[in-house]
Amino acid sequence: MTVTTERLPMLFCEVEVVSAERLSPSFVRVELGAPELAEFGVDGPRYDQRIKLVLPDPLTGGLAPVAGADDAWLTTWWGRPVAERGHVRTYTIRDVRGSGADTTLVVDLVLHLEAGATGPGSLWAARAAPGDRVVLMAPRRGHAFGGIEFAPPPGAELLLVGDETAVPAVCAVLEQLPSSATGAAFLEVPVTGDVLDVRRPHGMSVTWLPRNGAPLGERLHAAVVGHLGDPAPAADVAPEEVDPDLWETPSYSSSGEPVATAPTAGGPDDLYAWIAGESAVVTGLRRHLVRGVGMDRGQVAFMGYWRRGVPMRS
Ligand SMILES: Cc1cc2nc3c(=O)[nH]c(=O)nc-3n(C[C@H](O)[C@H](O)[C@H](O)COP(=O)(O)OP(=O)(O)OC[C@H]3O[C@@H](n4cnc5c(N)ncnc54)[C@H](O)[C@@H]3O)c2cc1C
């Protein structure tokens, strides 16, 4: 039975795995469907729209109860122990297929094999099969949900940078950009077999950077620094310098720093950079773009999608 609620300004419902496919060594693609997805939608392009999955209990397979949820119920639910409500993980809508009650959301999940694929998200993805159920939080058409960070000024030259966790977002953005868009995307993935086909405007270059055993972020940092015209080697980021909640966009800063800053003299004024991935890697790139290259904080979005060695807070 599908359970949902009409009383929330978002979709909070059980969805079913319609298909599950091992896309590559490190990615599993699932297609999620439910009649409630007829109500799914955002105003304008969904770009890097994030969603949340509440995963079944890895031991019992039990799903978080969502029946009758309203705002008060949801607040209580968030306050409950993870053991009762299930682990929540954040993902990106890679694609939307079908329409009406046949709408499905496509989500590409990383298996995190370098970490042993032991997190609840990786475990669920590794075992996902048609008929499995999971709880989804997603935008309901006509209601503000948030979760789209890609917001370049019109005509900006684009720089899209991500590791494997941000590959779904960058690919979704590339496929939705206007055909006139220009710029470059750099994507680091665990192994060569993870390089995927992606549609893109002619003016956007895409460079895949398989690690194949190289340290996390090393190739990505070097490629971005080189692209910006500076051959300086990667600066190490000490663990204490990493903001575990790193999230800096033109409208929000996890550090509490003012978001509107005066442009730095000499910085590129027509470049917009969207950078997401492991927090230490993103911290290193942030330092280079803001302090080194002099980019204005209003032209960048830096997002820590995960942190090596630290399970995502549920
Ligand atoms: C806005 C947003 C959008 C996102 N979109 C996607 C998406 O579309 N697809 C996707 O797969 N992820 C995406 N992520 C990242 C995802 O939420 C995290 O990687 C999450 O930690 C995965 O949960 P898990 O249960 O598998 O691992 P966790 O329980 O969180 O972690 C378990 C262990 O694995 C390690 N680990 C976690 N991620 C990796 C990794 N990539 N490589 C190596 N070790 C790792 C952790 O450090 C920890 O040691 C997104 C995150 C955000 C914030």
JSON list of N, CA and C and ligand atoms in Angstrom, two decimals, residues 50 55 89-92 107-110 112 114-115 118-123 164-165 168-169 211 247 304-312, ligand 1:
[
{"chain": "A", "resi": 50, "resn": "ARG", "atom": "N", "xyz": [17.87, 18.56, -4.93]},
{"chain": "A", "resi": 50, "resn": "ARG", "atom": "CA", "xyz": [18.12, 17.44, -4.03]},
{"chain": "A", "resi": 50, "resn": "ARG", "atom": "C", "xyz": [16.82, 16.90, -3.45]},
{"chain": "A", "resi": 55, "resn": "LEU", "atom": "N", "xyz": [15.81, 5.50, 4.44]},
{"chain": "A", "resi": 55, "resn": "LEU", "atom": "CA", "xyz": [16.11, 4.13, 4.04]},
{"chain": "A", "resi": 55, "resn": "LEU", "atom": "C", "xyz": [15.51, 3.14, 5.02]},
{"chain": "A", "resi": 89, "resn": "ARG", "atom": "N", "xyz": [19.25, 10.00, 3.92]},
{"chain": "A", "resi": 89, "resn": "ARG", "atom": "CA", "xyz": [20.40, 10.36, 3.09]},
{"chain": "A", "resi": 89, "resn": "ARG", "atom": "C", "xyz": [19.91, 11.29, 1.97]},
{"chain": "A", "resi": 90, "resn": "THR", "atom": "N", "xyz": [20.82, 12.18, 1.55]},
{"chain": "A", "resi": 90, "resn": "THR", "atom": "CA", "xyz": [20.48, 13.17, 0.53]},
{"chain": "A", "resi": 90, "resn": "THR", "atom": "C", "xyz": [21.01, 12.73, -0.83]},
{"chain": "A", "resi": 91, "resn": "TYR", "atom": "N", "xyz": [20.18, 12.84, -1.86]},
{"chain": "A", "resi": 91, "resn": "TYR", "atom": "CA", "xyz": [20.58, 12.49, -3.22]},
{"chain": "A", "resi": 91, "resn": "TYR", "atom": "C", "xyz": [20.06, 13.55, -4.19]},
{"chain": "A", "resi": 92, "resn": "THR", "atom": "N", "xyz": [20.41, 13.38, -5.45]},
{"chain": "A", "resi": 92, "resn": "THR", "atom": "CA", "xyz": [20.03, 14.34, -6.48]},
{"chain": "A", "resi": 92, "resn": "THR", "atom": "C", "xyz": [19.09, 13.65, -7.46]},
{"chain": "A", "resi": 107, "resn": "VAL", "atom": "N", "xyz": [17.49, 8.13, -9.78]},
{"chain": "A", "resi": 107, "resn": "VAL", "atom": "CA", "xyz": [18.52, 8.54, -8.81]},
{"chain": "A", "resi": 107, "resn": "VAL", "atom": "C", "xyz": [19.74, 7.63, -9.00]},
{"chain": "A", "resi": 108, "resn": "ASP", "atom": "N", "xyz": [20.91, 8.24, -9.12]},
{"chain": "A", "resi": 108, "resn": "ASP", "atom": "CA", "xyz": [22.15, 7.48, -9.24]},
{"chain": "A", "resi": 108, "resn": "ASP", "atom": "C", "xyz": [22.86, 7.51, -7.89]},
{"chain": "A", "resi": 109, "resn": "LEU", "atom": "N", "xyz": [23.06, 6.33, -7.30]},
{"chain": "A", "resi": 109, "resn": "LEU", "atom": "CA", "xyz": [23.67, 6.25, -5.98]},
{"chain": "A", "resi": 109, "resn": "LEU", "atom": "C", "xyz": [25.08, 5.66, -6.08]},
{"chain": "A", "resi": 110, "resn": "VAL", "atom": "N", "xyz": [26.01, 6.31, -5.39]},
{"chain": "A", "resi": 110, "resn": "VAL", "atom": "CA", "xyz": [27.40, 5.83, -5.36]},
{"chain": "A", "resi": 110, "resn": "VAL", "atom": "C", "xyz": [27.49, 4.69, -4.34]},
{"chain": "A", "resi": 112, "resn": "HIS", "atom": "N", "xyz": [30.31, 3.75, -2.86]},
{"chain": "A", "resi": 112, "resn": "HIS", "atom": "CA", "xyz": [31.35, 4.02, -1.86]},
{"chain": "A", "resi": 112, "resn": "HIS", "atom": "C", "xyz": [32.19, 2.78, -1.57]},
{"chain": "A", "resi": 114, "resn": "GLU", "atom": "N", "xyz": [35.29, 2.32, -1.88]},
{"chain": "A", "resi": 114, "resn": "GLU", "atom": "CA", "xyz": [36.56, 2.58, -1.20]},
{"chain": "A", "resi": 114, "resn": "GLU", "atom": "C", "xyz": [36.38, 2.53, 0.31]},
{"chain": "A", "resi": 115, "resn": "ALA", "atom": "N", "xyz": [35.15, 2.80, 0.78]},
{"chain": "A", "resi": 115, "resn": "ALA", "atom": "CA", "xyz": [34.87, 2.77, 2.23]},
{"chain": "A", "resi": 115, "resn": "ALA", "atom": "C", "xyz": [34.23, 1.44, 2.62]},
{"chain": "A", "resi": 118, "resn": "THR", "atom": "N", "xyz": [29.62, 0.39, 3.30]},
{"chain": "A", "resi": 118, "resn": "THR", "atom": "CA", "xyz": [28.94, -0.02, 4.52]},
{"chain": "A", "resi": 118, "resn": "THR", "atom": "C", "xyz": [27.91, 0.98, 5.03]},
{"chain": "A", "resi": 119, "resn": "GLY", "atom": "N", "xyz": [27.87, 2.19, 4.46]},
{"chain": "A", "resi": 119, "resn": "GLY", "atom": "CA", "xyz": [26.86, 3.15, 4.91]},
{"chain": "A", "resi": 119, "resn": "GLY", "atom": "C", "xyz": [25.48, 2.65, 4.51]},
{"chain": "A", "resi": 120, "resn": "PRO", "atom": "N", "xyz": [24.44, 3.11, 5.21]},
{"chain": "A", "resi": 120, "resn": "PRO", "atom": "CA", "xyz": [23.09, 2.64, 4.88]},
{"chain": "A", "resi": 120, "resn": "PRO", "atom": "C", "xyz": [22.66, 2.95, 3.45]},
{"chain": "A", "resi": 121, "resn": "GLY", "atom": "N", "xyz": [23.12, 4.09, 2.92]},
{"chain": "A", "resi": 121, "resn": "GLY", "atom": "CA", "xyz": [22.77, 4.43, 1.54]},
{"chain": "A", "resi": 121, "resn": "GLY", "atom": "C", "xyz": [23.42, 3.47, 0.55]},
{"chain": "A", "resi": 122, "resn": "SER", "atom": "N", "xyz": [24.72, 3.24, 0.75]},
{"chain": "A", "resi": 122, "resn": "SER", "atom": "CA", "xyz": [25.46, 2.33, -0.14]},
{"chain": "A", "resi": 122, "resn": "SER", "atom": "C", "xyz": [24.90, 0.92, -0.06]},
{"chain": "A", "resi": 123, "resn": "LEU", "atom": "N", "xyz": [24.62, 0.48, 1.17]},
{"chain": "A", "resi": 123, "resn": "LEU", "atom": "CA", "xyz": [24.08, -0.88, 1.36]},
{"chain": "A", "resi": 123, "resn": "LEU", "atom": "C", "xyz": [22.75, -1.05, 0.64]},
{"chain": "A", "resi": 164, "resn": "GLU", "atom": "N", "xyz": [32.42, 11.83, -7.41]},
{"chain": "A", "resi": 164, "resn": "GLU", "atom": "CA", "xyz": [31.37, 10.90, -7.85]},
{"chain": "A", "resi": 164, "resn": "GLU", "atom": "C", "xyz": [30.01, 11.22, -7.25]},
{"chain": "A", "resi": 165, "resn": "THR", "atom": "N", "xyz": [29.99, 11.75, -6.01]},
{"chain": "A", "resi": 165, "resn": "THR", "atom": "CA", "xyz": [28.68, 12.03, -5.39]},
{"chain": "A", "resi": 165, "resn": "THR", "atom": "C", "xyz": [27.97, 13.18, -6.09]},
{"chain": "A", "resi": 168, "resn": "PRO", "atom": "N", "xyz": [25.85, 12.92, -10.45]},
{"chain": "A", "resi": 168, "resn": "PRO", "atom": "CA", "xyz": [24.44, 13.01, -10.86]},
{"chain": "A", "resi": 168, "resn": "PRO", "atom": "C", "xyz": [23.98, 14.46, -11.00]},
{"chain": "A", "resi": 169, "resn": "ALA", "atom": "N", "xyz": [24.42, 15.33, -10.07]},
{"chain": "A", "resi": 169, "resn": "ALA", "atom": "CA", "xyz": [23.99, 16.73, -10.13]},
{"chain": "A", "resi": 169, "resn": "ALA", "atom": "C", "xyz": [24.58, 17.43, -11.35]},
{"chain": "A", "resi": 211, "resn": "ARG", "atom": "N", "xyz": [40.17, 8.27, -10.68]},
{"chain": "A", "resi": 211, "resn": "ARG", "atom": "CA", "xyz": [41.27, 8.23, -9.69]},
{"chain": "A", "resi": 211, "resn": "ARG", "atom": "C", "xyz": [42.17, 7.03, -9.94]},
{"chain": "A", "resi": 247, "resn": "TRP", "atom": "N", "xyz": [28.97, 24.61, 3.29]},
{"chain": "A", "resi": 247, "resn": "TRP", "atom": "CA", "xyz": [27.87, 24.94, 2.38]},
{"chain": "A", "resi": 247, "resn": "TRP", "atom": "C", "xyz": [27.91, 26.44, 2.17]},
{"chain": "A", "resi": 304, "resn": "GLY", "atom": "N", "xyz": [29.86, 20.79, 0.54]},
{"chain": "A", "resi": 304, "resn": "GLY", "atom": "CA", "xyz": [30.38, 19.52, 1.02]},
{"chain": "A", "resi": 304, "resn": "GLY", "atom": "C", "xyz": [29.26, 18.48, 0.98]},
{"chain": "A", "resi": 305, "resn": "TYR", "atom": "N", "xyz": [29.38, 17.51, 0.07]},
{"chain": "A", "resi": 305, "resn": "TYR", "atom": "CA", "xyz": [28.33, 16.49, -0.08]},
{"chain": "A", "resi": 305, "resn": "TYR", "atom": "C", "xyz": [28.56, 15.31, 0.87]},
{"chain": "A", "resi": 306, "resn": "TRP", "atom": "N", "xyz": [29.80, 15.09, 1.27]},
{"chain": "A", "resi": 306, "resn": "TRP", "atom": "CA", "xyz": [30.11, 14.00, 2.20]},
{"chain": "A", "resi": 306, "resn": "TRP", "atom": "C", "xyz": [31.48, 14.25, 2.78]},
{"chain": "A", "resi": 307, "resn": "ARG", "atom": "N", "xyz": [31.85, 13.49, 3.83]},
{"chain": "A", "resi": 307, "resn": "ARG", "atom": "CA", "xyz": [33.16, 13.67, 4.43]},
{"chain": "A", "resi": 307, "resn": "ARG", "atom": "C", "xyz": [33.82, 12.31, 4.62]},
{"chain": "A", "resi": 308, "resn": "ARG", "atom": "N", "xyz": [35.03, 12.20, 4.09]},
{"chain": "A", "resi": 308, "resn": "ARG", "atom": "CA", "xyz": [35.71, 10.92, 4.17]},
{"chain": "A", "resi": 308, "resn": "ARG", "atom": "C", "xyz": [35.88, 10.49, 5.62]},
{"chain": "A", "resi": 309, "resn": "GLY", "atom": "N", "xyz": [35.51, 9.25, 5.91]},
{"chain": "A", "resi": 309, "resn": "GLY", "atom": "CA", "xyz": [35.68, 8.69, 7.25]},
{"chain": "A", "resi": 309, "resn": "GLY", "atom": "C", "xyz": [34.58, 9.06, 8.22]},
{"chain": "A", "resi": 310, "resn": "VAL", "atom": "N", "xyz": [33.61, 9.85, 7.77]},
{"chain": "A", "resi": 310, "resn": "VAL", "atom": "CA", "xyz": [32.54, 10.30, 8.67]},
{"chain": "A", "resi": 310, "resn": "VAL", "atom": "C", "xyz": [31.19, 9.97, 8.06]},
{"chain": "A", "resi": 311, "resn": "PRO", "atom": "N", "xyz": [30.41, 9.08, 8.68]},
{"chain": "A", "resi": 311, "resn": "PRO", "atom": "CA", "xyz": [29.08, 8.80, 8.12]},
{"chain": "A", "resi": 311, "resn": "PRO", "atom": "C", "xyz": [28.23, 10.06, 8.11]},
{"chain": "A", "resi": 312, "resn": "MET", "atom": "N", "xyz": [27.41, 10.19, 7.10]},
{"chain": "A", "resi": 312, "resn": "MET", "atom": "CA", "xyz": [26.49, 11.33, 7.00]},
{"chain": "A", "resi": 312, "resn": "MET", "atom": "C", "xyz": [25.59, 11.35, 8.24]},
{"chain": "B", "resi": 1, "resn": "LIG", "atom": "C1", "xyz": [22.82, 17.96, -1.87]},
{"chain": "B", "resi": 1, "resn": "LIG", "atom": "C2", "xyz": [23.44, 16.57, -1.94]},
{"chain": "B", "resi": 1, "resn": "LIG", "atom": "C3", "xyz": [23.24, 15.79, -3.05]},
{"chain": "B", "resi": 1, "resn": "LIG", "atom": "C4", "xyz": [23.82, 14.50, -3.14]},
{"chain": "B", "resi": 1, "resn": "LIG", "atom": "N1", "xyz": [23.57, 13.73, -4.24]},
{"chain": "B", "resi": 1, "resn": "LIG", "atom": "C5", "xyz": [24.06, 12.47, -4.30]},
{"chain": "B", "resi": 1, "resn": "LIG", "atom": "C6", "xyz": [23.73, 11.60, -5.38]},
{"chain": "B", "resi": 1, "resn": "LIG", "atom": "O1", "xyz": [22.96, 11.94, -6.28]},
{"chain": "B", "resi": 1, "resn": "LIG", "atom": "N2", "xyz": [24.28, 10.34, -5.38]},
{"chain": "B", "resi": 1, "resn": "LIG", "atom": "C7", "xyz": [25.11, 9.90, -4.36]},
{"chain": "B", "resi": 1, "resn": "LIG", "atom": "O2", "xyz": [25.56, 8.75, -4.39]},
{"chain": "B", "resi": 1, "resn": "LIG", "atom": "N3", "xyz": [25.42, 10.71, -3.32]},
{"chain": "B", "resi": 1, "resn": "LIG", "atom": "C8", "xyz": [24.91, 11.97, -3.25]},
{"chain": "B", "resi": 1, "resn": "LIG", "atom": "N4", "xyz": [25.20, 12.77, -2.18]},
{"chain": "B", "resi": 1, "resn": "LIG", "atom": "C9", "xyz": [26.16, 12.27, -1.18]},
{"chain": "B", "resi": 1, "resn": "LIG", "atom": "C10", "xyz": [25.57, 11.28, -0.21]},
{"chain": "B", "resi": 1, "resn": "LIG", "atom": "O3", "xyz": [24.50, 11.89, 0.52]},
{"chain": "B", "resi": 1, "resn": "LIG", "atom": "C11", "xyz": [26.68, 10.85, 0.76]},
{"chain": "B", "resi": 1, "resn": "LIG", "atom": "O4", "xyz": [27.76, 10.27, 0.07]},
{"chain": "B", "resi": 1, "resn": "LIG", "atom": "C12", "xyz": [26.20, 9.91, 1.84]},
{"chain": "B", "resi": 1, "resn": "LIG", "atom": "O5", "xyz": [27.16, 9.94, 2.87]},
{"chain": "B", "resi": 1, "resn": "LIG", "atom": "C13", "xyz": [26.03, 8.48, 1.38]},
{"chain": "B", "resi": 1, "resn": "LIG", "atom": "O6", "xyz": [25.51, 7.74, 2.45]},
{"chain": "B", "resi": 1, "resn": "LIG", "atom": "P1", "xyz": [26.02, 6.30, 2.84]},
{"chain": "B", "resi": 1, "resn": "LIG", "atom": "O7", "xyz": [25.01, 5.81, 3.84]},
{"chain": "B", "resi": 1, "resn": "LIG", "atom": "O8", "xyz": [26.28, 5.49, 1.63]},
{"chain": "B", "resi": 1, "resn": "LIG", "atom": "O9", "xyz": [27.41, 6.54, 3.55]},
{"chain": "B", "resi": 1, "resn": "LIG", "atom": "P2", "xyz": [27.68, 7.10, 5.03]},
{"chain": "B", "resi": 1, "resn": "LIG", "atom": "O10", "xyz": [27.05, 6.30, 6.09]},
{"chain": "B", "resi": 1, "resn": "LIG", "atom": "O11", "xyz": [27.30, 8.55, 5.06]},
{"chain": "B", "resi": 1, "resn": "LIG", "atom": "O12", "xyz": [29.22, 6.89, 5.15]},
{"chain": "B", "resi": 1, "resn": "LIG", "atom": "C14", "xyz": [29.80, 5.62, 5.43]},
{"chain": "B", "resi": 1, "resn": "LIG", "atom": "C15", "xyz": [31.28, 5.67, 5.24]},
{"chain": "B", "resi": 1, "resn": "LIG", "atom": "O13", "xyz": [31.50, 5.81, 3.84]},
{"chain": "B", "resi": 1, "resn": "LIG", "atom": "C16", "xyz": [32.26, 6.94, 3.61]},
{"chain": "B", "resi": 1, "resn": "LIG", "atom": "N5", "xyz": [31.80, 7.51, 2.38]},
{"chain": "B", "resi": 1, "resn": "LIG", "atom": "C17", "xyz": [30.69, 8.21, 2.17]},
{"chain": "B", "resi": 1, "resn": "LIG", "atom": "N6", "xyz": [30.66, 8.63, 0.89]},
{"chain": "B", "resi": 1, "resn": "LIG", "atom": "C18", "xyz": [31.79, 8.14, 0.29]},
{"chain": "B", "resi": 1, "resn": "LIG", "atom": "C19", "xyz": [32.33, 8.21, -1.01]},
{"chain": "B", "resi": 1, "resn": "LIG", "atom": "N7", "xyz": [31.72, 8.88, -1.96]},
{"chain": "B", "resi": 1, "resn": "LIG", "atom": "N8", "xyz": [33.51, 7.56, -1.27]},
{"chain": "B", "resi": 1, "resn": "LIG", "atom": "C20", "xyz": [34.17, 6.91, -0.30]},
{"chain": "B", "resi": 1, "resn": "LIG", "atom": "N9", "xyz": [33.69, 6.82, 0.96]},
{"chain": "B", "resi": 1, "resn": "LIG", "atom": "C21", "xyz": [32.53, 7.43, 1.24]},
{"chain": "B", "resi": 1, "resn": "LIG", "atom": "C22", "xyz": [32.08, 7.84, 4.77]},
{"chain": "B", "resi": 1, "resn": "LIG", "atom": "O14", "xyz": [33.18, 8.69, 4.94]},
{"chain": "B", "resi": 1, "resn": "LIG", "atom": "C23", "xyz": [31.98, 6.85, 5.90]},
{"chain": "B", "resi": 1, "resn": "LIG", "atom": "O15", "xyz": [33.26, 6.43, 6.30]},
{"chain": "B", "resi": 1, "resn": "LIG", "atom": "C24", "xyz": [24.63, 14.03, -2.07]},
{"chain": "B", "resi": 1, "resn": "LIG", "atom": "C25", "xyz": [24.82, 14.84, -0.93]},
{"chain": "B", "resi": 1, "resn": "LIG", "atom": "C26", "xyz": [24.24, 16.08, -0.86]},
{"chain": "B", "resi": 1, "resn": "LIG", "atom": "C27", "xyz": [24.45, 16.91, 0.38]}
]
